[in-house]
């Protein structure tokens, strides 16, 4: 195994142990199994979702840079995720079909394609296996049968449920106070015995024809949301694999339930390391698809941002801290990316990487993927006294992890007409005079000419709108 990390051990925060742990693969041959919970394809992904996939991509690249061969599996949830994570309400897919006038299968394809295009724009490596829940109904039924045979289920009028009271370790991942939750459950449980119990199989309602339904030993219906991950992870990675990821919202319900199911079926905790990405927030509120109002990659493109500027914005923070999104931060990221690309392309080839910078960069990466510190090393490198060709060779190494595809970027000749330069100066003056109305008017004039001035801590830069 090659060791570009210069023997620095990769250390990752494991939510299960609540500790940063040295990464040790299960098999010594250097193969690593990585399972990431994928999108529920009833709508477009929002940029918050995409932040989680950027974090997972950095993790994958870190493992690859450390010399491991990663088998990256991601599910596509195209059935069974109900509007409420507590197994109530409509299936999100059927609700999405109603909203759009298409069939549930059509919207699954539409939003899966849109998702693939989004992750491609962000230079996120395509998972080796992308598996759809609807293609694995038999595997899910088999898992539920195993859970039933071991006595962990009960049946209500609307489905087959997992009885969490039978599992003394239930909720350990989230350190759930199961008794407290049960005592505090103000809503009626209905036929559910414990508030933490969850559906493994839901029956099709008698008064409604579902678009997505299958025969099963318990009657016609569809799988609950959590069983798909236990079934598909075991199929593609085995009953115990290395790393399982998702957003932090999955800790108390979805991942707690995945672990409970797999513990019954296979006696394992599913993955040796559990990693969770924190949220992207807008105006201190969680961005969510169900609220209907969210920013998509397409919104960023319409506003002429480069998708990789959003990637850089994500890397500016540690994955275990929430980010507050603002257009100003995205402007700064875009300016920083432009500067990095321009510098890289001005440097000649033929240099050698700077060992000290490489060491410091990987020390940050190995420290639980501390990308903000790694980026600080990038900016320091640019300002350093090193030879330009050595800077370029060092950036090439960094880019394998950062994923900006610096070498592929084509510098565009930007010729800025004099009128634009004059307007930009007038705008700067208007801002200095705090004449915001004039500054906004000039900004609109510039946009009509196809240009935009972006403000950042280092001063304004002019950008051509594509
Ligand atoms: P979903 O498509 O809703 O199943 O979510 C896909 C992924 O995005 C999951 O890993 C979620 O945990 C994650 N996620 C959801 N909302 C956010 C957010 N606002 N910021 C970051 N990740 C999120
Ligand atoms: Zn999952």
PDB file of N, CA, C and O in Angstrom, residues 312-339:
ATOM      1  N   UNK A 312     -16.086  24.403  -2.448  1.00  0.00           N
ATOM      2  CA  UNK A 312     -15.090  25.085  -1.608  1.00  0.00           C
ATOM      3  C   UNK A 312     -15.749  25.646  -0.351  1.00  0.00           C
ATOM      4  O   UNK A 312     -15.191  25.535   0.749  1.00  0.00           O
ATOM      5  N   UNK A 313     -16.936  26.220  -0.500  1.00  0.00           N
ATOM      6  CA  UNK A 313     -17.649  26.755   0.675  1.00  0.00           C
ATOM      7  C   UNK A 313     -17.829  25.638   1.713  1.00  0.00           C
ATOM      8  O   UNK A 313     -17.607  25.846   2.908  1.00  0.00           O
ATOM      9  N   UNK A 314     -18.201  24.460   1.244  1.00  0.00           N
ATOM     10  CA  UNK A 314     -18.392  23.337   2.188  1.00  0.00           C
ATOM     11  C   UNK A 314     -17.076  22.992   2.886  1.00  0.00           C
ATOM     12  O   UNK A 314     -17.052  22.724   4.090  1.00  0.00           O
ATOM     13  N   UNK A 315     -15.981  22.999   2.130  1.00  0.00           N
ATOM     14  CA  UNK A 315     -14.696  22.599   2.719  1.00  0.00           C
ATOM     15  C   UNK A 315     -14.140  23.653   3.675  1.00  0.00           C
ATOM     16  O   UNK A 315     -13.251  23.368   4.472  1.00  0.00           O
ATOM     17  N   UNK A 316     -14.673  24.867   3.584  1.00  0.00           N
ATOM     18  CA  UNK A 316     -14.177  25.932   4.465  1.00  0.00           C
ATOM     19  C   UNK A 316     -14.533  25.661   5.934  1.00  0.00           C
ATOM     20  O   UNK A 316     -13.943  26.229   6.837  1.00  0.00           O
ATOM     21  N   UNK A 317     -15.530  24.810   6.160  1.00  0.00           N
ATOM     22  CA  UNK A 317     -15.912  24.488   7.541  1.00  0.00           C
ATOM     23  C   UNK A 317     -15.613  23.017   7.813  1.00  0.00           C
ATOM     24  O   UNK A 317     -15.539  22.206   6.891  1.00  0.00           O
ATOM     25  N   UNK A 318     -15.455  22.681   9.074  1.00  0.00           N
ATOM     26  CA  UNK A 318     -15.298  21.271   9.431  1.00  0.00           C
ATOM     27  C   UNK A 318     -16.643  20.580   9.251  1.00  0.00           C
ATOM     28  O   UNK A 318     -17.689  21.190   9.492  1.00  0.00           O
ATOM     29  N   UNK A 319     -16.626  19.323   8.831  1.00  0.00           N
ATOM     30  CA  UNK A 319     -17.915  18.666   8.547  1.00  0.00           C
ATOM     31  C   UNK A 319     -18.752  18.482   9.798  1.00  0.00           C
ATOM     32  O   UNK A 319     -19.969  18.293   9.713  1.00  0.00           O
ATOM     33  N   UNK A 320     -18.103  18.575  10.976  1.00  0.00           N
ATOM     34  CA  UNK A 320     -18.886  18.422  12.199  1.00  0.00           C
ATOM     35  C   UNK A 320     -19.256  19.766  12.820  1.00  0.00           C
ATOM     36  O   UNK A 320     -19.326  19.918  14.029  1.00  0.00           O
ATOM     37  N   UNK A 321     -19.432  20.780  11.983  1.00  0.00           N
ATOM     38  CA  UNK A 321     -20.044  22.010  12.494  1.00  0.00           C
ATOM     39  C   UNK A 321     -21.065  22.465  11.462  1.00  0.00           C
ATOM     40  O   UNK A 321     -20.878  22.266  10.257  1.00  0.00           O
ATOM     41  N   UNK A 322     -22.148  23.034  11.955  1.00  0.00           N
ATOM     42  CA  UNK A 322     -23.175  23.524  11.035  1.00  0.00           C
ATOM     43  C   UNK A 322     -22.635  24.730  10.276  1.00  0.00           C
ATOM     44  O   UNK A 322     -21.803  25.481  10.793  1.00  0.00           O
ATOM     45  N   UNK A 323     -23.136  24.901   9.061  1.00  0.00           N
ATOM     46  CA  UNK A 323     -22.750  26.073   8.265  1.00  0.00           C
ATOM     47  C   UNK A 323     -23.995  26.926   8.092  1.00  0.00           C
ATOM     48  O   UNK A 323     -25.077  26.422   7.831  1.00  0.00           O
ATOM     49  N   UNK A 324     -23.791  28.232   8.209  1.00  0.00           N
ATOM     50  CA  UNK A 324     -24.875  29.144   7.906  1.00  0.00           C
ATOM     51  C   UNK A 324     -24.637  29.654   6.496  1.00  0.00           C
ATOM     52  O   UNK A 324     -23.624  30.308   6.247  1.00  0.00           O
ATOM     53  N   UNK A 325     -25.536  29.352   5.595  1.00  0.00           N
ATOM     54  CA  UNK A 325     -25.310  29.737   4.203  1.00  0.00           C
ATOM     55  C   UNK A 325     -25.606  31.216   4.002  1.00  0.00           C
ATOM     56  O   UNK A 325     -26.582  31.746   4.517  1.00  0.00           O
ATOM     57  N   UNK A 326     -24.738  31.898   3.233  1.00  0.00           N
ATOM     58  CA  UNK A 326     -25.064  33.259   2.784  1.00  0.00           C
ATOM     59  C   UNK A 326     -24.454  33.449   1.408  1.00  0.00           C
ATOM     60  O   UNK A 326     -23.457  32.803   1.063  1.00  0.00           O
ATOM     61  N   UNK A 327     -25.055  34.330   0.646  1.00  0.00           N
ATOM     62  CA  UNK A 327     -24.532  34.605  -0.698  1.00  0.00           C
ATOM     63  C   UNK A 327     -23.148  35.248  -0.593  1.00  0.00           C
ATOM     64  O   UNK A 327     -22.297  35.046  -1.451  1.00  0.00           O
ATOM     65  N   UNK A 328     -22.921  36.014   0.480  1.00  0.00           N
ATOM     66  CA  UNK A 328     -21.606  36.662   0.647  1.00  0.00           C
ATOM     67  C   UNK A 328     -20.522  35.598   0.804  1.00  0.00           C
ATOM     68  O   UNK A 328     -19.433  35.718   0.243  1.00  0.00           O
ATOM     69  N   UNK A 329     -20.828  34.558   1.593  1.00  0.00           N
ATOM     70  CA  UNK A 329     -19.814  33.497   1.774  1.00  0.00           C
ATOM     71  C   UNK A 329     -19.569  32.795   0.447  1.00  0.00           C
ATOM     72  O   UNK A 329     -18.444  32.417   0.126  1.00  0.00           O
ATOM     73  N   UNK A 330     -20.643  32.607  -0.330  1.00  0.00           N
ATOM     74  CA  UNK A 330     -20.465  31.946  -1.623  1.00  0.00           C
ATOM     75  C   UNK A 330     -19.637  32.842  -2.554  1.00  0.00           C
ATOM     76  O   UNK A 330     -18.787  32.350  -3.310  1.00  0.00           O
ATOM     77  N   UNK A 331     -19.856  34.165  -2.480  1.00  0.00           N
ATOM     78  CA  UNK A 331     -19.035  35.099  -3.276  1.00  0.00           C
ATOM     79  C   UNK A 331     -17.558  34.946  -2.901  1.00  0.00           C
ATOM     80  O   UNK A 331     -16.688  34.909  -3.771  1.00  0.00           O
ATOM     81  N   UNK A 332     -17.288  34.884  -1.583  1.00  0.00           N
ATOM     82  CA  UNK A 332     -15.888  34.762  -1.145  1.00  0.00           C
ATOM     83  C   UNK A 332     -15.299  33.452  -1.647  1.00  0.00           C
ATOM     84  O   UNK A 332     -14.134  33.403  -2.066  1.00  0.00           O
ATOM     85  N   UNK A 333     -16.102  32.389  -1.591  1.00  0.00           N
ATOM     86  CA  UNK A 333     -15.605  31.083  -2.058  1.00  0.00           C
ATOM     87  C   UNK A 333     -15.317  31.147  -3.554  1.00  0.00           C
ATOM     88  O   UNK A 333     -14.306  30.620  -4.031  1.00  0.00           O
ATOM     89  N   UNK A 334     -16.210  31.814  -4.300  1.00  0.00           N
ATOM     90  CA  UNK A 334     -16.004  31.924  -5.747  1.00  0.00           C
ATOM     91  C   UNK A 334     -14.722  32.722  -6.034  1.00  0.00           C
ATOM     92  O   UNK A 334     -13.910  32.331  -6.879  1.00  0.00           O
ATOM     93  N   UNK A 335     -14.521  33.816  -5.294  1.00  0.00           N
ATOM     94  CA  UNK A 335     -13.315  34.622  -5.492  1.00  0.00           C
ATOM     95  C   UNK A 335     -12.070  33.802  -5.168  1.00  0.00           C
ATOM     96  O   UNK A 335     -11.080  33.830  -5.908  1.00  0.00           O
ATOM     97  N   UNK A 336     -12.134  33.059  -4.065  1.00  0.00           N
ATOM     98  CA  UNK A 336     -10.970  32.250  -3.658  1.00  0.00           C
ATOM     99  C   UNK A 336     -10.681  31.177  -4.703  1.00  0.00           C
ATOM    100  O   UNK A 336      -9.522  30.924  -5.052  1.00  0.00           O
ATOM    101  N   UNK A 337     -11.735  30.564  -5.237  1.00  0.00           N
ATOM    102  CA  UNK A 337     -11.536  29.511  -6.240  1.00  0.00           C
ATOM    103  C   UNK A 337     -10.912  30.111  -7.511  1.00  0.00           C
ATOM    104  O   UNK A 337      -9.981  29.538  -8.083  1.00  0.00           O
ATOM    105  N   UNK A 338     -11.431  31.268  -7.921  1.00  0.00           N
ATOM    106  CA  UNK A 338     -10.873  31.924  -9.116  1.00  0.00           C
ATOM    107  C   UNK A 338      -9.382  32.203  -8.919  1.00  0.00           C
ATOM    108  O   UNK A 338      -8.567  31.980  -9.808  1.00  0.00           O
ATOM    109  N   UNK A 339      -9.064  32.678  -7.711  1.00  0.00           N
ATOM    110  CA  UNK A 339      -7.670  33.027  -7.437  1.00  0.00           C
ATOM    111  C   UNK A 339      -6.788  31.775  -7.477  1.00  0.00           C
ATOM    112  O   UNK A 339      -5.702  31.785  -8.044  1.00  0.00           O
TER     113      UNK A 339
END
